[in-house]
């Protein structure tokens, strides 16, 4: 993998793409006069486009997915071997990789016992929402059906997932939404809503959730859905004291705690799951992106035996089970890839590497903050980090989206792919996002940060 393309002339591929592919997250008008980027090859931390240009990928496939890096032959071999044996059977029956990965996954998640396979993070969250609603009807006369979600959090693209979405620009023009989803305030201390700091701020942000519960009526609230670290809403690490108080509140009002680990899960923050930094005990954990590092489509909704038992307590009732299916949750490539993905993380100590290199990268981003007044805040956990750009540190007024785009573009031109908050919160799409693969080295981080340094100087002086 050196950027030497296996096909010398890709002009037909580019034309076919321009004529027929509807890309994600981009305005296509520009492609009338320019070409879309086609990623042709990948190895380790680097990818090559149709022009043979090499890029260091600092966002793991653009959306925080390729945790163990590109070109992992052992994962490809595991998928190939499994597909020759059995490629698919609906989830009403089991499969060998499905059973073995579930066992391995649960061994990393004390207190949880059951894995429901789906094919995307949005769908995994939908399953949890449906379980909460069914429990409400089974146990509470349908009343305890409301699902709380947090401002700035994101849980997927379906209508129900958007109904639980705290990013107004992502939701714009897609309503009306499903009823029974209620927003609670965000917990970003940098954009403080209360005149407090540290643990006092964390507890106050959690208390704001209790205020919403009391306003809605505790007997109407079935679940609280949160990201352990808010992703596309600005890479927000909750303040100390927050999670402990959230757990207290959920137990006090008999509210199921649903942790969305679609981004943070399987090593991204330096633990197997982001919630494990905080000692909390969730009732649902959903995951997708890093589960198989993008080598196959797989997502999971994991829950406790307590929740599982609620769906088999009266076998004589024809409605007394989870009447749901995910067609491609029956694919065997996903769990086969996930088993090998997890082995790589264990054998190469990628959790340890993520912690060490993540701390190094946070320090390096801190150097950028010291050097550039436009860097108002740097934050993150493990190899999931952000740098919020402001035009005035005193007022924390955000820079324009055009300027953020210029920084991203300058990095791309220099051969480093970084991310930025995109169509999330109006006026606050001003955070640069970094999520390099868990295999990143200090040299990789230096290249990323040094490139951002030059880009900031180019755009802001």
mmCIF file with all atom_site columns, N, CA and C in Angstrom, residues 115-145:
data_model
loop_
_atom_site.group_PDB
_atom_site.id
_atom_site.type_symbol
_atom_site.label_atom_id
_atom_site.label_alt_id
_atom_site.label_comp_id
_atom_site.label_asym_id
_atom_site.label_entity_id
_atom_site.label_seq_id
_atom_site.pdbx_PDB_ins_code
_atom_site.Cartn_x
_atom_site.Cartn_y
_atom_site.Cartn_z
_atom_site.occupancy
_atom_site.B_iso_or_equiv
_atom_site.pdbx_formal_charge
_atom_site.auth_seq_id
_atom_site.auth_comp_id
_atom_site.auth_asym_id
_atom_site.auth_atom_id
_atom_site.pdbx_PDB_model_num
ATOM 1  N N  . UNK A 1 115 ? -27.455 -9.761 24.133 1.00 0.00 ? 115 UNK A N  1
ATOM 2  C CA . UNK A 1 115 ? -27.058 -9.014 22.939 1.00 0.00 ? 115 UNK A CA 1
ATOM 3  C C  . UNK A 1 115 ? -28.110 -9.199 21.852 1.00 0.00 ? 115 UNK A C  1
ATOM 4  N N  . UNK A 1 116 ? -28.664 -8.090 21.380 1.00 0.00 ? 116 UNK A N  1
ATOM 5  C CA . UNK A 1 116 ? -29.609 -8.115 20.257 1.00 0.00 ? 116 UNK A CA 1
ATOM 6  C C  . UNK A 1 116 ? -28.886 -7.515 19.057 1.00 0.00 ? 116 UNK A C  1
ATOM 7  N N  . UNK A 1 117 ? -28.728 -8.308 17.975 1.00 0.00 ? 117 UNK A N  1
ATOM 8  C CA . UNK A 1 117 ? -27.958 -7.870 16.812 1.00 0.00 ? 117 UNK A CA 1
ATOM 9  C C  . UNK A 1 117 ? -28.811 -7.054 15.835 1.00 0.00 ? 117 UNK A C  1
ATOM 10 N N  . UNK A 1 118 ? -28.232 -5.951 15.370 1.00 0.00 ? 118 UNK A N  1
ATOM 11 C CA . UNK A 1 118 ? -28.847 -5.127 14.327 1.00 0.00 ? 118 UNK A CA 1
ATOM 12 C C  . UNK A 1 118 ? -27.744 -4.745 13.337 1.00 0.00 ? 118 UNK A C  1
ATOM 13 N N  . UNK A 1 119 ? -28.064 -3.829 12.410 1.00 0.00 ? 119 UNK A N  1
ATOM 14 C CA . UNK A 1 119 ? -27.054 -3.518 11.396 1.00 0.00 ? 119 UNK A CA 1
ATOM 15 C C  . UNK A 1 119 ? -26.601 -2.063 11.384 1.00 0.00 ? 119 UNK A C  1
ATOM 16 N N  . UNK A 1 120 ? -27.088 -1.226 12.308 1.00 0.00 ? 120 UNK A N  1
ATOM 17 C CA . UNK A 1 120 ? -26.630 0.164  12.369 1.00 0.00 ? 120 UNK A CA 1
ATOM 18 C C  . UNK A 1 120 ? -26.883 0.718  13.757 1.00 0.00 ? 120 UNK A C  1
ATOM 19 N N  . UNK A 1 121 ? -26.190 1.785  14.080 1.00 0.00 ? 121 UNK A N  1
ATOM 20 C CA . UNK A 1 121 ? -26.386 2.414  15.375 1.00 0.00 ? 121 UNK A CA 1
ATOM 21 C C  . UNK A 1 121 ? -27.780 2.990  15.537 1.00 0.00 ? 121 UNK A C  1
ATOM 22 N N  . UNK A 1 122 ? -28.297 3.599  14.463 1.00 0.00 ? 122 UNK A N  1
ATOM 23 C CA . UNK A 1 122 ? -29.663 4.123  14.521 1.00 0.00 ? 122 UNK A CA 1
ATOM 24 C C  . UNK A 1 122 ? -30.637 3.019  14.886 1.00 0.00 ? 122 UNK A C  1
ATOM 25 N N  . UNK A 1 123 ? -30.483 1.870  14.232 1.00 0.00 ? 123 UNK A N  1
ATOM 26 C CA . UNK A 1 123 ? -31.399 0.766  14.466 1.00 0.00 ? 123 UNK A CA 1
ATOM 27 C C  . UNK A 1 123 ? -31.228 0.200  15.873 1.00 0.00 ? 123 UNK A C  1
ATOM 28 N N  . UNK A 1 124 ? -29.992 0.113  16.358 1.00 0.00 ? 124 UNK A N  1
ATOM 29 C CA . UNK A 1 124 ? -29.769 -0.375 17.721 1.00 0.00 ? 124 UNK A CA 1
ATOM 30 C C  . UNK A 1 124 ? -30.494 0.506  18.732 1.00 0.00 ? 124 UNK A C  1
ATOM 31 N N  . UNK A 1 125 ? -30.433 1.822  18.528 1.00 0.00 ? 125 UNK A N  1
ATOM 32 C CA . UNK A 1 125 ? -31.144 2.731  19.429 1.00 0.00 ? 125 UNK A CA 1
ATOM 33 C C  . UNK A 1 125 ? -32.650 2.571  19.305 1.00 0.00 ? 125 UNK A C  1
ATOM 34 N N  . UNK A 1 126 ? -33.141 2.382  18.086 1.00 0.00 ? 126 UNK A N  1
ATOM 35 C CA . UNK A 1 126 ? -34.572 2.130  17.889 1.00 0.00 ? 126 UNK A CA 1
ATOM 36 C C  . UNK A 1 126 ? -35.027 0.917  18.702 1.00 0.00 ? 126 UNK A C  1
ATOM 37 N N  . UNK A 1 127 ? -34.208 -0.136 18.721 1.00 0.00 ? 127 UNK A N  1
ATOM 38 C CA . UNK A 1 127 ? -34.597 -1.344 19.458 1.00 0.00 ? 127 UNK A CA 1
ATOM 39 C C  . UNK A 1 127 ? -34.762 -1.025 20.944 1.00 0.00 ? 127 UNK A C  1
ATOM 40 N N  . UNK A 1 128 ? -33.824 -0.262 21.499 1.00 0.00 ? 128 UNK A N  1
ATOM 41 C CA . UNK A 1 128 ? -33.935 0.110  22.913 1.00 0.00 ? 128 UNK A CA 1
ATOM 42 C C  . UNK A 1 128 ? -35.191 0.942  23.159 1.00 0.00 ? 128 UNK A C  1
ATOM 43 N N  . UNK A 1 129 ? -35.470 1.891  22.260 1.00 0.00 ? 129 UNK A N  1
ATOM 44 C CA . UNK A 1 129 ? -36.675 2.708  22.416 1.00 0.00 ? 129 UNK A CA 1
ATOM 45 C C  . UNK A 1 129 ? -37.925 1.826  22.404 1.00 0.00 ? 129 UNK A C  1
ATOM 46 N N  . UNK A 1 130 ? -37.957 0.860  21.489 1.00 0.00 ? 130 UNK A N  1
ATOM 47 C CA . UNK A 1 130 ? -39.121 -0.033 21.394 1.00 0.00 ? 130 UNK A CA 1
ATOM 48 C C  . UNK A 1 130 ? -39.254 -0.899 22.646 1.00 0.00 ? 130 UNK A C  1
ATOM 49 N N  . UNK A 1 131 ? -38.134 -1.361 23.169 1.00 0.00 ? 131 UNK A N  1
ATOM 50 C CA . UNK A 1 131 ? -38.186 -2.153 24.397 1.00 0.00 ? 131 UNK A CA 1
ATOM 51 C C  . UNK A 1 131 ? -38.767 -1.330 25.542 1.00 0.00 ? 131 UNK A C  1
ATOM 52 N N  . UNK A 1 132 ? -38.326 -0.081 25.656 1.00 0.00 ? 132 UNK A N  1
ATOM 53 C CA . UNK A 1 132 ? -38.845 0.802  26.706 1.00 0.00 ? 132 UNK A CA 1
ATOM 54 C C  . UNK A 1 132 ? -40.352 0.984  26.546 1.00 0.00 ? 132 UNK A C  1
ATOM 55 N N  . UNK A 1 133 ? -40.796 1.219  25.318 1.00 0.00 ? 133 UNK A N  1
ATOM 56 C CA . UNK A 1 133 ? -42.220 1.414  25.074 1.00 0.00 ? 133 UNK A CA 1
ATOM 57 C C  . UNK A 1 133 ? -43.015 0.145  25.397 1.00 0.00 ? 133 UNK A C  1
ATOM 58 N N  . UNK A 1 134 ? -42.478 -1.017 25.032 1.00 0.00 ? 134 UNK A N  1
ATOM 59 C CA . UNK A 1 134 ? -43.199 -2.261 25.304 1.00 0.00 ? 134 UNK A CA 1
ATOM 60 C C  . UNK A 1 134 ? -43.279 -2.527 26.805 1.00 0.00 ? 134 UNK A C  1
ATOM 61 N N  . UNK A 1 135 ? -42.198 -2.241 27.509 1.00 0.00 ? 135 UNK A N  1
ATOM 62 C CA . UNK A 1 135 ? -42.225 -2.385 28.977 1.00 0.00 ? 135 UNK A CA 1
ATOM 63 C C  . UNK A 1 135 ? -43.280 -1.458 29.574 1.00 0.00 ? 135 UNK A C  1
ATOM 64 N N  . UNK A 1 136 ? -43.383 -0.240 29.043 1.00 0.00 ? 136 UNK A N  1
ATOM 65 C CA . UNK A 1 136 ? -44.389 0.704  29.546 1.00 0.00 ? 136 UNK A CA 1
ATOM 66 C C  . UNK A 1 136 ? -45.792 0.114  29.415 1.00 0.00 ? 136 UNK A C  1
ATOM 67 N N  . UNK A 1 137 ? -46.078 -0.518 28.293 1.00 0.00 ? 137 UNK A N  1
ATOM 68 C CA . UNK A 1 137 ? -47.403 -1.098 28.088 1.00 0.00 ? 137 UNK A CA 1
ATOM 69 C C  . UNK A 1 137 ? -47.606 -2.343 28.948 1.00 0.00 ? 137 UNK A C  1
ATOM 70 N N  . UNK A 1 138 ? -46.554 -3.143 29.105 1.00 0.00 ? 138 UNK A N  1
ATOM 71 C CA . UNK A 1 138 ? -46.661 -4.383 29.871 1.00 0.00 ? 138 UNK A CA 1
ATOM 72 C C  . UNK A 1 138 ? -46.808 -4.124 31.366 1.00 0.00 ? 138 UNK A C  1
ATOM 73 N N  . UNK A 1 139 ? -46.114 -3.110 31.855 1.00 0.00 ? 139 UNK A N  1
ATOM 74 C CA . UNK A 1 139 ? -46.016 -2.915 33.303 1.00 0.00 ? 139 UNK A CA 1
ATOM 75 C C  . UNK A 1 139 ? -46.686 -1.643 33.834 1.00 0.00 ? 139 UNK A C  1
ATOM 76 N N  . UNK A 1 140 ? -46.910 -0.666 32.980 1.00 0.00 ? 140 UNK A N  1
ATOM 77 C CA . UNK A 1 140 ? -47.348 0.644  33.479 1.00 0.00 ? 140 UNK A CA 1
ATOM 78 C C  . UNK A 1 140 ? -48.556 1.186  32.724 1.00 0.00 ? 140 UNK A C  1
ATOM 79 N N  . UNK A 1 141 ? -49.320 0.313  32.112 1.00 0.00 ? 141 UNK A N  1
ATOM 80 C CA . UNK A 1 141 ? -50.498 0.763  31.392 1.00 0.00 ? 141 UNK A CA 1
ATOM 81 C C  . UNK A 1 141 ? -50.199 1.719  30.254 1.00 0.00 ? 141 UNK A C  1
ATOM 82 N N  . UNK A 1 142 ? -48.978 1.662  29.737 1.00 0.00 ? 142 UNK A N  1
ATOM 83 C CA . UNK A 1 142 ? -48.568 2.540  28.645 1.00 0.00 ? 142 UNK A CA 1
ATOM 84 C C  . UNK A 1 142 ? -48.138 3.922  29.079 1.00 0.00 ? 142 UNK A C  1
ATOM 85 N N  . UNK A 1 143 ? -48.254 4.226  30.383 1.00 0.00 ? 143 UNK A N  1
ATOM 86 C CA . UNK A 1 143 ? -48.013 5.601  30.839 1.00 0.00 ? 143 UNK A CA 1
ATOM 87 C C  . UNK A 1 143 ? -46.530 5.961  30.921 1.00 0.00 ? 143 UNK A C  1
ATOM 88 N N  . UNK A 1 144 ? -45.690 5.042  31.378 1.00 0.00 ? 144 UNK A N  1
ATOM 89 C CA . UNK A 1 144 ? -44.265 5.353  31.617 1.00 0.00 ? 144 UNK A CA 1
ATOM 90 C C  . UNK A 1 144 ? -43.475 5.143  30.307 1.00 0.00 ? 144 UNK A C  1
ATOM 91 N N  . UNK A 1 145 ? -43.841 5.942  29.295 1.00 0.00 ? 145 UNK A N  1
ATOM 92 C CA . UNK A 1 145 ? -43.324 5.717  27.951 1.00 0.00 ? 145 UNK A CA 1
ATOM 93 C C  . UNK A 1 145 ? -42.336 6.782  27.472 1.00 0.00 ? 145 UNK A C  1
#
